[in-house]
CSV table of C-alpha atoms (C1' of nucleotides) in Angstrom, one decimal:
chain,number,residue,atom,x,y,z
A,1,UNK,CA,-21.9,-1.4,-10.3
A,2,UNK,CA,-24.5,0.8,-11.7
A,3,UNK,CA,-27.3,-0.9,-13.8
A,4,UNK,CA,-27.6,-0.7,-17.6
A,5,UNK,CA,-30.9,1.2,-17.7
A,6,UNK,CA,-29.9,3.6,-15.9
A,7,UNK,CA,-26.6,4.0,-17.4
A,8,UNK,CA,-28.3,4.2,-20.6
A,9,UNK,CA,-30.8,6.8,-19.5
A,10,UNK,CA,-27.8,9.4,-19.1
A,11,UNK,CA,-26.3,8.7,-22.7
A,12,UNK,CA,-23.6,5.7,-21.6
A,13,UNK,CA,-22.1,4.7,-24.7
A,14,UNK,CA,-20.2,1.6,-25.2
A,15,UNK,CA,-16.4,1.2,-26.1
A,16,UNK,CA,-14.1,-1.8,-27.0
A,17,UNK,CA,-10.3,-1.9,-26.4
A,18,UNK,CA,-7.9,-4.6,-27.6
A,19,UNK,CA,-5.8,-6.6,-25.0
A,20,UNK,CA,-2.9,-3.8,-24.1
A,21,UNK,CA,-5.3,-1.1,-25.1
A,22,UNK,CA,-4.5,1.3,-22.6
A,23,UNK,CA,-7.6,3.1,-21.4
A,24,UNK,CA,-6.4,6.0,-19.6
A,25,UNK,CA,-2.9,7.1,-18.5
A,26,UNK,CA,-1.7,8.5,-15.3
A,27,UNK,CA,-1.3,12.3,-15.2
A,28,UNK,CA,-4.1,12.6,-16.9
A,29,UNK,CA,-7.6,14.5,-15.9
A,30,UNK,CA,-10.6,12.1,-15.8
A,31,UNK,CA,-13.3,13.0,-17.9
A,32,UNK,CA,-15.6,9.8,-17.2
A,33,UNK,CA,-16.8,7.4,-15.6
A,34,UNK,CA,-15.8,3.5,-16.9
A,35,UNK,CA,-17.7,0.2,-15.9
A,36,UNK,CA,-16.2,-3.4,-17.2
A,37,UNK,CA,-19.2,-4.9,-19.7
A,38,UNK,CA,-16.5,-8.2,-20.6
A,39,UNK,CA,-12.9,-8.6,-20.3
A,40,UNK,CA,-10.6,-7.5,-17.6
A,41,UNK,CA,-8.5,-4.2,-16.3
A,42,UNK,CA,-5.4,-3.8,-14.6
A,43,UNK,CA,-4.4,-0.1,-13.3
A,44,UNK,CA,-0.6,0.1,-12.1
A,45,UNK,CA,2.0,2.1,-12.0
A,46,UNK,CA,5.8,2.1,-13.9
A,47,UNK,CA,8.8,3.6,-12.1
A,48,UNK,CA,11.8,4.4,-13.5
A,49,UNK,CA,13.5,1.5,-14.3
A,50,UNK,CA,10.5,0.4,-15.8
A,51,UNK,CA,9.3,-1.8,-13.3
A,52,UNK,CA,5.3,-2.2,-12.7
A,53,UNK,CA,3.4,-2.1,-9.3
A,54,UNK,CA,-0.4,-3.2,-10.5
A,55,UNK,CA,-3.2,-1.2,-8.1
A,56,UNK,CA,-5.6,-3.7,-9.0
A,57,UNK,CA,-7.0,-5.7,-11.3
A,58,UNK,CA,-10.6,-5.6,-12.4
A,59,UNK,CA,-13.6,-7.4,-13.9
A,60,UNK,CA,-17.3,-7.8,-15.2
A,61,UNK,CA,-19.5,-5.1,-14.0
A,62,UNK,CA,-16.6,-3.5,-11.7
A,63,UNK,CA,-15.9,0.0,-12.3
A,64,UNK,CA,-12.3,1.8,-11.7
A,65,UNK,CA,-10.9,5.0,-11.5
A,66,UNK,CA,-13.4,6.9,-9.7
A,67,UNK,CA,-11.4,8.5,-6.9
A,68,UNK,CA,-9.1,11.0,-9.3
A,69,UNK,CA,-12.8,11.6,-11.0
A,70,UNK,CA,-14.6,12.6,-7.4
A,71,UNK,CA,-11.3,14.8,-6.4
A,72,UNK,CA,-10.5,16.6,-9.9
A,73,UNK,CA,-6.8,15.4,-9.8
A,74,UNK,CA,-5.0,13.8,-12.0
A,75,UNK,CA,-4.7,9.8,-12.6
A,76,UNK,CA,-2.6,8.5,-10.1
A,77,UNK,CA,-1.9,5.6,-12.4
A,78,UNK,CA,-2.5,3.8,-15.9
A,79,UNK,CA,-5.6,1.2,-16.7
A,80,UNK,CA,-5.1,-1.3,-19.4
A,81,UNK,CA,-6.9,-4.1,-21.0
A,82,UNK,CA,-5.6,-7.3,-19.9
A,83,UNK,CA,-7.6,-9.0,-22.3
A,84,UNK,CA,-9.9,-7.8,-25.1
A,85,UNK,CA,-12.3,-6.0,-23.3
A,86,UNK,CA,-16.0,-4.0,-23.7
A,87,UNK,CA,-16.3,-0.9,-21.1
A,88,UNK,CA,-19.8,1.6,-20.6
A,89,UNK,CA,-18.2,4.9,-20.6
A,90,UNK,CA,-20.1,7.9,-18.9
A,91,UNK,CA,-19.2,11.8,-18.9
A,92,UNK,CA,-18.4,12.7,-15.9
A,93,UNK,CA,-21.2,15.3,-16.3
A,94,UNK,CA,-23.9,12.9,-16.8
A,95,UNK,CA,-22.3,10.6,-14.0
A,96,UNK,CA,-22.3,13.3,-11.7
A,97,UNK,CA,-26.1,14.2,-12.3
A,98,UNK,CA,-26.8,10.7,-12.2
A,99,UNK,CA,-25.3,10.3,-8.4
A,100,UNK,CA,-27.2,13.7,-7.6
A,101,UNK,CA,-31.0,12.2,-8.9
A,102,UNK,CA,-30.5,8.5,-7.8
A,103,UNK,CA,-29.4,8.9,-3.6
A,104,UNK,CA,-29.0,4.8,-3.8
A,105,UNK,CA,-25.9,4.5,-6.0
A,106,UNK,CA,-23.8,6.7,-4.4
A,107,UNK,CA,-24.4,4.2,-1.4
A,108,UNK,CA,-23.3,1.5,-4.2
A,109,UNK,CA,-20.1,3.5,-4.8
A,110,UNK,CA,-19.5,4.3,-1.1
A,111,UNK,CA,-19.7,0.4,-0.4
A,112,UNK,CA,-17.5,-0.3,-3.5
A,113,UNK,CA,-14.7,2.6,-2.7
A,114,UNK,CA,-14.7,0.9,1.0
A,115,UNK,CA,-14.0,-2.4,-0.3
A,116,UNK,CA,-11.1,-1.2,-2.6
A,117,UNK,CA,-9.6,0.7,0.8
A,118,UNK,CA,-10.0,-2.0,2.6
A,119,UNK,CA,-8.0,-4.4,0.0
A,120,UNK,CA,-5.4,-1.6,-0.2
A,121,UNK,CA,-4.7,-1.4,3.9
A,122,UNK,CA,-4.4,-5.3,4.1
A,123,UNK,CA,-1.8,-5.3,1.3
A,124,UNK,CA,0.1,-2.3,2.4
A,125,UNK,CA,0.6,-3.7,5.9
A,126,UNK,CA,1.9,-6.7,3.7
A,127,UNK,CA,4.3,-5.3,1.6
A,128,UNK,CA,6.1,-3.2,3.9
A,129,UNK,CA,6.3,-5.2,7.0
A,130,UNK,CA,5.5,-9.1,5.8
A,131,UNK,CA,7.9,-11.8,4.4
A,132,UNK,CA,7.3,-12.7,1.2
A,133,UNK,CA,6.0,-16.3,2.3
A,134,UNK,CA,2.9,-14.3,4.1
A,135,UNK,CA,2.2,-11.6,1.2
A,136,UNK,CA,1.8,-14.1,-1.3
A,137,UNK,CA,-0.9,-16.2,0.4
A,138,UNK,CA,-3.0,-12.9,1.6
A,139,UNK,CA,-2.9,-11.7,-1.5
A,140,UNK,CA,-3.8,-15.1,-2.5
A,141,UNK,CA,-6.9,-15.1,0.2
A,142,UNK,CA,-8.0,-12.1,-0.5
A,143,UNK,CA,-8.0,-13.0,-4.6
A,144,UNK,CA,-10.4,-16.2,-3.5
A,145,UNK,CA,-12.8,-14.1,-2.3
A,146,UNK,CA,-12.8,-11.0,-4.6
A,147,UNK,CA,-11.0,-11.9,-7.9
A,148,UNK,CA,-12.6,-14.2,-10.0
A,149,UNK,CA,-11.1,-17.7,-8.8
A,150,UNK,CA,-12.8,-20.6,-9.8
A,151,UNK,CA,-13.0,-23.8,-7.4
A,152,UNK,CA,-12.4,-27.2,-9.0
A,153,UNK,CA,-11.5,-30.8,-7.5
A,154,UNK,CA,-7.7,-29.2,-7.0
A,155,UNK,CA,-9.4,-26.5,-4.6
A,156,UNK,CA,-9.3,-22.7,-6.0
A,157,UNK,CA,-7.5,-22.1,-9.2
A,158,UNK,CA,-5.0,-19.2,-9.0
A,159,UNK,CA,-5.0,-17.7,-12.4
A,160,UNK,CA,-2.7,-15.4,-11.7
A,161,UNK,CA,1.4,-15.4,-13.4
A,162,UNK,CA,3.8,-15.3,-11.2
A,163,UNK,CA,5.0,-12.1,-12.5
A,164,UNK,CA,1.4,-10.8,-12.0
A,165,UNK,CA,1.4,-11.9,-8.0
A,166,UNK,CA,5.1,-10.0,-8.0
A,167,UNK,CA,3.5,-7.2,-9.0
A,168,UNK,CA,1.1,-7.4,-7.0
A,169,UNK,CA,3.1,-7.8,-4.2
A,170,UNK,CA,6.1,-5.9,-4.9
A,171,UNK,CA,8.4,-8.9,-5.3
A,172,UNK,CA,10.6,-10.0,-8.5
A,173,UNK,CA,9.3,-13.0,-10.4
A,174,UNK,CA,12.0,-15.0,-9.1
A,175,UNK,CA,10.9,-14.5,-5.6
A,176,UNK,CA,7.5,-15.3,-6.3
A,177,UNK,CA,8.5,-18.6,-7.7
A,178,UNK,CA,10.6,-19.5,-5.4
A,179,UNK,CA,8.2,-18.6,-2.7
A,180,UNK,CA,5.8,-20.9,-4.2
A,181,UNK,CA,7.3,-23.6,-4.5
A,182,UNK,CA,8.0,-23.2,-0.7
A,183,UNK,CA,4.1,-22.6,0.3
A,184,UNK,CA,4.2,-25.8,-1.6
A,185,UNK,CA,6.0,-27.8,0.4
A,186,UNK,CA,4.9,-26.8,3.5
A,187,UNK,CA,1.6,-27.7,2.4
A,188,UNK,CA,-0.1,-24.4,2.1
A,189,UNK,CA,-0.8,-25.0,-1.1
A,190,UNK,CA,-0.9,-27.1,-4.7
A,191,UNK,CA,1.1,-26.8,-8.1
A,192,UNK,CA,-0.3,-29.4,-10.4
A,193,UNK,CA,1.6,-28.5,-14.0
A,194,UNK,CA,2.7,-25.5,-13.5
A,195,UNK,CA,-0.7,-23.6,-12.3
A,196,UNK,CA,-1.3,-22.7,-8.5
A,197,UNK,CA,-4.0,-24.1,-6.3
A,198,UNK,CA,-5.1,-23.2,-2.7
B,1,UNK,CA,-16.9,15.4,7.9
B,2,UNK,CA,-20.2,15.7,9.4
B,3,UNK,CA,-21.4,19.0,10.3
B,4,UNK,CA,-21.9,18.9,14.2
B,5,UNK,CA,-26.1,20.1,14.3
B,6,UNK,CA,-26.5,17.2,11.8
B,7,UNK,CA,-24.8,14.3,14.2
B,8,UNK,CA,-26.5,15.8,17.0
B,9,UNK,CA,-29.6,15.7,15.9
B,10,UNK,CA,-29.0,12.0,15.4
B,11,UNK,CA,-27.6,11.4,19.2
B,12,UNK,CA,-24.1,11.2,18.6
B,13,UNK,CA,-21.7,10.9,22.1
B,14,UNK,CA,-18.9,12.9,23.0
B,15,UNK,CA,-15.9,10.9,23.9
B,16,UNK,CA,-12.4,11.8,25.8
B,17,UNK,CA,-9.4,9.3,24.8
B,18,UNK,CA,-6.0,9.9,27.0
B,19,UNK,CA,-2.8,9.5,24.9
B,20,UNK,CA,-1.8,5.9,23.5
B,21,UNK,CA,-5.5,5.1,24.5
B,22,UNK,CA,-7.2,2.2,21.8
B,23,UNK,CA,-10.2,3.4,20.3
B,24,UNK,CA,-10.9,-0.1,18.9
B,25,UNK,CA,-8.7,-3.1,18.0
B,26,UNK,CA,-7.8,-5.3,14.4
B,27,UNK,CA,-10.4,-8.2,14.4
B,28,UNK,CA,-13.4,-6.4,16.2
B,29,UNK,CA,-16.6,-5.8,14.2
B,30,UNK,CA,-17.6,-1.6,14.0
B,31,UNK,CA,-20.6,-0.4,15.5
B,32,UNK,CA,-20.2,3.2,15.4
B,33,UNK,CA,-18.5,6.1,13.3
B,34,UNK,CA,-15.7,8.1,14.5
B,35,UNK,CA,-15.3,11.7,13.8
B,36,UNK,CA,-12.3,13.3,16.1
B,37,UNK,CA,-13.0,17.0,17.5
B,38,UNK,CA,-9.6,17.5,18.5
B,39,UNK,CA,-6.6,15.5,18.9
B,40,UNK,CA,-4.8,13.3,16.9
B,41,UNK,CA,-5.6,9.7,16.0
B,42,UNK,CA,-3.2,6.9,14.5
B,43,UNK,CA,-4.8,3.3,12.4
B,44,UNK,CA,-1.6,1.0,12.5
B,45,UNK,CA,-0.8,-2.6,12.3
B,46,UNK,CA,1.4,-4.7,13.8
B,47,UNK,CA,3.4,-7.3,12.9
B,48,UNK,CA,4.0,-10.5,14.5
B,49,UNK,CA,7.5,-8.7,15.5
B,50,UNK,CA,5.8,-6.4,17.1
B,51,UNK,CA,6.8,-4.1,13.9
B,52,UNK,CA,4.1,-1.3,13.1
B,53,UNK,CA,2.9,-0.1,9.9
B,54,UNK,CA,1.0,3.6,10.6
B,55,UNK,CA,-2.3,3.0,7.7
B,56,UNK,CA,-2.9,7.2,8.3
B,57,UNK,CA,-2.8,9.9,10.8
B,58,UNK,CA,-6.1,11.7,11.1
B,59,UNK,CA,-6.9,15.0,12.9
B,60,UNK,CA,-10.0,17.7,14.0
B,61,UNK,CA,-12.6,17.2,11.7
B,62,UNK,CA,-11.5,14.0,10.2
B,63,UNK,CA,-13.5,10.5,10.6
B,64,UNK,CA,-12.1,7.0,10.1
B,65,UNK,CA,-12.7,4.0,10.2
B,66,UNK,CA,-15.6,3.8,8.0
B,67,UNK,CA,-14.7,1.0,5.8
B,68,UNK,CA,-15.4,-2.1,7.5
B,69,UNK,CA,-18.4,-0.3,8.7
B,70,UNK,CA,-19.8,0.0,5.5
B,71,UNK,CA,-18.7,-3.8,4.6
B,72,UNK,CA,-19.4,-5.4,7.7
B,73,UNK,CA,-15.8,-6.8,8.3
B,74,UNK,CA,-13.8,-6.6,10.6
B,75,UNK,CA,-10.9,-4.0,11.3
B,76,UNK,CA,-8.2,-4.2,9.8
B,77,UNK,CA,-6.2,-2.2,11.7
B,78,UNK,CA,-5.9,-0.6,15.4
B,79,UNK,CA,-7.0,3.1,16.0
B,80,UNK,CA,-5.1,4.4,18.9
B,81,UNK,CA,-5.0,8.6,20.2
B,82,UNK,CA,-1.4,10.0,19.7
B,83,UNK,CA,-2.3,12.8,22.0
B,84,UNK,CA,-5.4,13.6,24.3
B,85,UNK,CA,-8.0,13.0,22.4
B,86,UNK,CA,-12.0,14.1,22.0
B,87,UNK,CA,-14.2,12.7,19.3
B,88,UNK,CA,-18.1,12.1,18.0
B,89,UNK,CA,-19.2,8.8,18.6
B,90,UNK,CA,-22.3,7.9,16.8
B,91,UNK,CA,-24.0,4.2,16.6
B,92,UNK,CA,-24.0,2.6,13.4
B,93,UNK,CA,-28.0,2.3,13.0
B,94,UNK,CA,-28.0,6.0,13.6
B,95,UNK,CA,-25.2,6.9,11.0
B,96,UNK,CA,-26.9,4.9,8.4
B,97,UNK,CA,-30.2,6.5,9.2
B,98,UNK,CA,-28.3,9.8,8.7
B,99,UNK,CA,-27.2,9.3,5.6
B,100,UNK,CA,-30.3,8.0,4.3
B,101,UNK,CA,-31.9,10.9,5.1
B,102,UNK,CA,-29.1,13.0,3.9
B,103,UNK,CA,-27.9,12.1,0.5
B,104,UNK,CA,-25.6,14.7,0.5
B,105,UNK,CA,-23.9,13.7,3.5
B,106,UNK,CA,-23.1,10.8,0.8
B,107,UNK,CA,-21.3,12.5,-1.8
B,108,UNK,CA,-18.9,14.2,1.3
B,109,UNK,CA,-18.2,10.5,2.4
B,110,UNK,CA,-17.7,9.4,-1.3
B,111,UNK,CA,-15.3,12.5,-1.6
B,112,UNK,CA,-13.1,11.6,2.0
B,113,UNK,CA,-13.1,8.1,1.0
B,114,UNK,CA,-11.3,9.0,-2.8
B,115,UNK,CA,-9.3,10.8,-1.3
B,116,UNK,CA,-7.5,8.3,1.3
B,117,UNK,CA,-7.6,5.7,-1.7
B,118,UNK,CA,-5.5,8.1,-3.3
B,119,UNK,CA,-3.0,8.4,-1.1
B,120,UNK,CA,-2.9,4.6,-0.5
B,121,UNK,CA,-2.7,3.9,-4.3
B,122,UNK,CA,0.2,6.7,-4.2
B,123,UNK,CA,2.0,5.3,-1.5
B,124,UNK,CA,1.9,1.3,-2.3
B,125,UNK,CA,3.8,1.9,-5.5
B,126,UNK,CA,6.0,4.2,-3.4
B,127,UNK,CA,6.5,1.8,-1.3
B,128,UNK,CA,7.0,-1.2,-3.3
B,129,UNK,CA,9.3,0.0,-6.3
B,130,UNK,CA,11.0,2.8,-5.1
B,131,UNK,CA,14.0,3.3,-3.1
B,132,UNK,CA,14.1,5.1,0.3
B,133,UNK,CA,14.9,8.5,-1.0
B,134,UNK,CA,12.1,8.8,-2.9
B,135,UNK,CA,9.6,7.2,-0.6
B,136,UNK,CA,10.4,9.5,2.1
B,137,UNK,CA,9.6,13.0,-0.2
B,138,UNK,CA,6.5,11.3,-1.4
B,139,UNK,CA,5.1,10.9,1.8
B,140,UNK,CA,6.6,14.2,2.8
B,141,UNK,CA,5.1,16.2,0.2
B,142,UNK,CA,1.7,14.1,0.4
B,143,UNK,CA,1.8,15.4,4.1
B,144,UNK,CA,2.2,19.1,3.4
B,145,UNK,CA,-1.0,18.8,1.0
B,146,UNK,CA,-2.8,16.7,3.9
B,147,UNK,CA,-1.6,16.8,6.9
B,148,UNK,CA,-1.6,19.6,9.0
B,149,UNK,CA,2.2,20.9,8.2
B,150,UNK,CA,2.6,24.6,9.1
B,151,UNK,CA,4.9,26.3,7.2
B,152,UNK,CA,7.3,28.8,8.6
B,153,UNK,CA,10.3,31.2,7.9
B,154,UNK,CA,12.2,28.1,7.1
B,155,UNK,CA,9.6,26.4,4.8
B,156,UNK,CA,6.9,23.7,5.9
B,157,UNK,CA,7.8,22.0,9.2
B,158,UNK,CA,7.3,18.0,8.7
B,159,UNK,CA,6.2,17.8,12.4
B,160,UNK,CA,6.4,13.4,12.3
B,161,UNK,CA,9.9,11.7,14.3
B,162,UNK,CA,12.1,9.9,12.2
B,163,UNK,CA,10.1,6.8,13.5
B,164,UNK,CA,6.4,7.8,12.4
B,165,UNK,CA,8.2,8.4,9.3
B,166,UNK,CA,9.7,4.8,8.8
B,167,UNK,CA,6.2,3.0,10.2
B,168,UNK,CA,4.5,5.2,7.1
B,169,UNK,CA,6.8,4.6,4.2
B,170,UNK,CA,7.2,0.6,5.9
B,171,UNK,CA,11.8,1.6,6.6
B,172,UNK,CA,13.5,1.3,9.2
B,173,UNK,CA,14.2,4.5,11.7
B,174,UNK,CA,18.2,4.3,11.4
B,175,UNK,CA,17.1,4.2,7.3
B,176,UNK,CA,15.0,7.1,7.8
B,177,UNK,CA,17.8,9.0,9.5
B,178,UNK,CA,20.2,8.1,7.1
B,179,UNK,CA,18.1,8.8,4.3
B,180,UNK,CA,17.0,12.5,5.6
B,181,UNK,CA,20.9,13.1,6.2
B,182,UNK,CA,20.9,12.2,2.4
B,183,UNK,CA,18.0,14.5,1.4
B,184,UNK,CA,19.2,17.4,3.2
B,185,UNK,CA,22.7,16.7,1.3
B,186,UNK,CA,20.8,17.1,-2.1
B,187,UNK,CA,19.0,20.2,-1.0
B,188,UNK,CA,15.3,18.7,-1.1
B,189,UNK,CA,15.1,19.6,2.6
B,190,UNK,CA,16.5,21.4,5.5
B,191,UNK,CA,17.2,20.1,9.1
B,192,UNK,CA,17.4,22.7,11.9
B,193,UNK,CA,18.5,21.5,15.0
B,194,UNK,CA,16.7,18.2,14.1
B,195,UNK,CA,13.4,19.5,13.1
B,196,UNK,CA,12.9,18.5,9.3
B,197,UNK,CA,11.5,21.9,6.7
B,198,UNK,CA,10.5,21.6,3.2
C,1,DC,C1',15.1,20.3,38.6
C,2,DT,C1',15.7,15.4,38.0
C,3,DC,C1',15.5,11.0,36.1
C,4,DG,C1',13.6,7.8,32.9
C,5,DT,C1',12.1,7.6,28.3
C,6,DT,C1',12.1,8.9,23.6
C,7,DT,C1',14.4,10.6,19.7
C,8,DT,C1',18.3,11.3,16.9
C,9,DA,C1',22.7,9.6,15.5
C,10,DT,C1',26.6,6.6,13.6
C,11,DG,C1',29.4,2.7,12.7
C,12,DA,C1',29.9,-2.4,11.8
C,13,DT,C1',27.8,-6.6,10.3
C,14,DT,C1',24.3,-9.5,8.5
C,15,DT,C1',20.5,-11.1,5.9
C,16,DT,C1',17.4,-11.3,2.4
C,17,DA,C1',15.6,-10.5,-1.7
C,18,DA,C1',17.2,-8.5,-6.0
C,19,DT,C1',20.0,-9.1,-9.7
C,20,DC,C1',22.4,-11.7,-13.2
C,21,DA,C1',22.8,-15.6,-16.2
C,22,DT,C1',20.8,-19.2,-18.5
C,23,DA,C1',17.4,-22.5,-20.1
C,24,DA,C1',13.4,-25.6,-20.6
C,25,DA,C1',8.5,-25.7,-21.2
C,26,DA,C1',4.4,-23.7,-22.7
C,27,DT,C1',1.7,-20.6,-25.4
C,28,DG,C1',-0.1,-18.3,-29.3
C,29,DG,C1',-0.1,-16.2,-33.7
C,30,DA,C1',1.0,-16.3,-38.5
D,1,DT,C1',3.2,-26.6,-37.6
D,2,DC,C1',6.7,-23.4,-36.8
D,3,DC,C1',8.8,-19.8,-34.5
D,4,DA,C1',8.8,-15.9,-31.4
D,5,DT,C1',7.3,-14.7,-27.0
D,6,DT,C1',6.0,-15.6,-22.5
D,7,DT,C1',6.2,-18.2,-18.4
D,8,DT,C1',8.4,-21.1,-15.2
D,9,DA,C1',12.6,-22.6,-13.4
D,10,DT,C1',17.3,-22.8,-10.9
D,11,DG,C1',21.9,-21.5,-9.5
D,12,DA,C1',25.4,-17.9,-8.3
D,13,DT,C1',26.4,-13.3,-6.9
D,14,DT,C1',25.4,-8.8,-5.3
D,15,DA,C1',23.5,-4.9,-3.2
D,16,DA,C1',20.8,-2.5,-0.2
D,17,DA,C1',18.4,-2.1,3.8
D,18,DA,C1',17.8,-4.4,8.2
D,19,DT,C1',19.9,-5.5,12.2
D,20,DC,C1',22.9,-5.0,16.1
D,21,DA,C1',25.5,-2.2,19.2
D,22,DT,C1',26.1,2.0,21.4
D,23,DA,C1',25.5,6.8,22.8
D,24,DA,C1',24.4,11.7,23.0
D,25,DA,C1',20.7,15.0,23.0
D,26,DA,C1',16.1,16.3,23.9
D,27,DC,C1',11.8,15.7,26.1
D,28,DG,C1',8.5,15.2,29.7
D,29,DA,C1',6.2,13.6,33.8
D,30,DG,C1',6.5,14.1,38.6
DNA sequence: CTCGTTTTATGATTTTAATCATAAAATGGA
DNA sequence: TCCATTTTATGATTAAAATCATAAAACGAG
């Protein structure tokens, strides 16, 4: 997260996208840099059936897409508002001689691109060699401590569908539920109407 | 990768791995960054099956690892040497003092971190919505761009077994086999006597 | 050169999550 | 408040890759 001052100070300007607004599409080139003011982002993929793998999901004062922007390739894959959402969007001119004059940020980015590799590694040892039982509650872990989960008397509130944890976690909605409803019995965790606790 | 005057000058170690040596273990806490001088180093995880899921396959030059350095978390995987293996060692005080000193050191970490989060962004919807077929080229032709594939008379030569293979794309090695039988059968790759070419 | 290990290979069977079908409950605009 | 859409739910069936079994070929350490 890069501050607002100096965001402004190399000509940030300030955009607004509608939930389903799609932001920026995979294939193609990035031309800036984007940081979440309010709302929420999802970048994932669709193959060819039409089914969606989401890459992450992200929220105030997070930025996304930055790899394809540091490498000059294309997108790898879409970003859309979840919800109506305001974003700072930087050229990546200006965000490039920003990095160059201020040493500190790219230590911010370095610590931020590490976290995001690090989410990734967990959840690909998940999906390919895990049962679904064990990739729903890592994902599930790992969402308490960096996705926005609030704790109330029920413990932490997963506000997640359970079509977003399938595609989150490469399983079918069905799956998901049904997997659920097993964590719940043995214990692992809460459904009180309808919504998941852990 | 760190030029070699640079890490010296900060009091980096030399250090020899023999084959299927661990360079460090899921669960421990870094201390130092790894850069390999020659050899060949694998980051896997394994499952309580004892089935392995290869994170990436690094060679000369290359450094890994860094994540839960920057973080302060644990590993998330193992790093083990495929072959006999030398690499930098230097101590994580020193490699932060480095790159304070050397902001552009920063923007080459920045770029070597994108770029793995590319491929992992790549291969997790590979992996979890498409079929074998297509999982196995992916990682293929993300190999000839980044791994070290020589190409030959016959075309590129996809120097991993049928097993690396299936612990990268998260299938099974009889799947692998079957599926490369496939592949060749379609004309997206050759087999000569066993050796896969692209 | 030899022998144990690894790699590639193939066929038969099983398992597990996907798929298909259907529906009730909840949500959210108009 | 009404209706279309989304979300959760459940049962039956299927498909696809995993698993199991077995073996030949290649490799590599001594």
């Amino acid at each position: 997260m890069i501050t607002v001052e100096l965001l402004e100070k190399y000509g940030v300007i300030k955009k607004s996208f509608d939930k389903n607004d799609i932001i920026f599409e995979e294939g193609n080139l990035p031309l800036h840099y984007y940081q979440i003011i309010s709302g929420e982002v999802k970048m994932s993929n669709y193959n060819d059936d039409g089914r969606e793998f989401i890459q992450g999901i992200f929220y105030n004062g997070q930025s996304f897409g930055e790899p394809p922007l540091f490498l000059n390739q294309k997108y790898p894959a879409n970003a859309i508002a979840v919800e109506n959402t305001e974003i700072f969007i930087l050229p990546k001119e200006n965000f490039i001689k920003l990095l160059e004059d201020n040493p500190k940020v790219s230590i911010k980015i370095i610590e931020n691109l590490a976290q995001r590799l690090y989410y990734k590694s967990v959840m690909a040892a998940e999906i390919s060699t895990h049962e679904p039982e064990h990739r729903v509650l890592k994902l599930i872990d790992h969402g308490i401590a960096y996705f926005n989960f609030q704790k109330d008397k029920n413990g932490y509130l997963i506000n997640f569908t359970r079509q977003q944890i399938g595609d989150l976690t490469g399983l079918r909605v069905e799956t998901v539920i049904r997997t659920i409803k097993t964590l719940e019995k043995k214990g692992e965790l809460k459904i009180i109407n309808r919504k998941v606790y852990r």
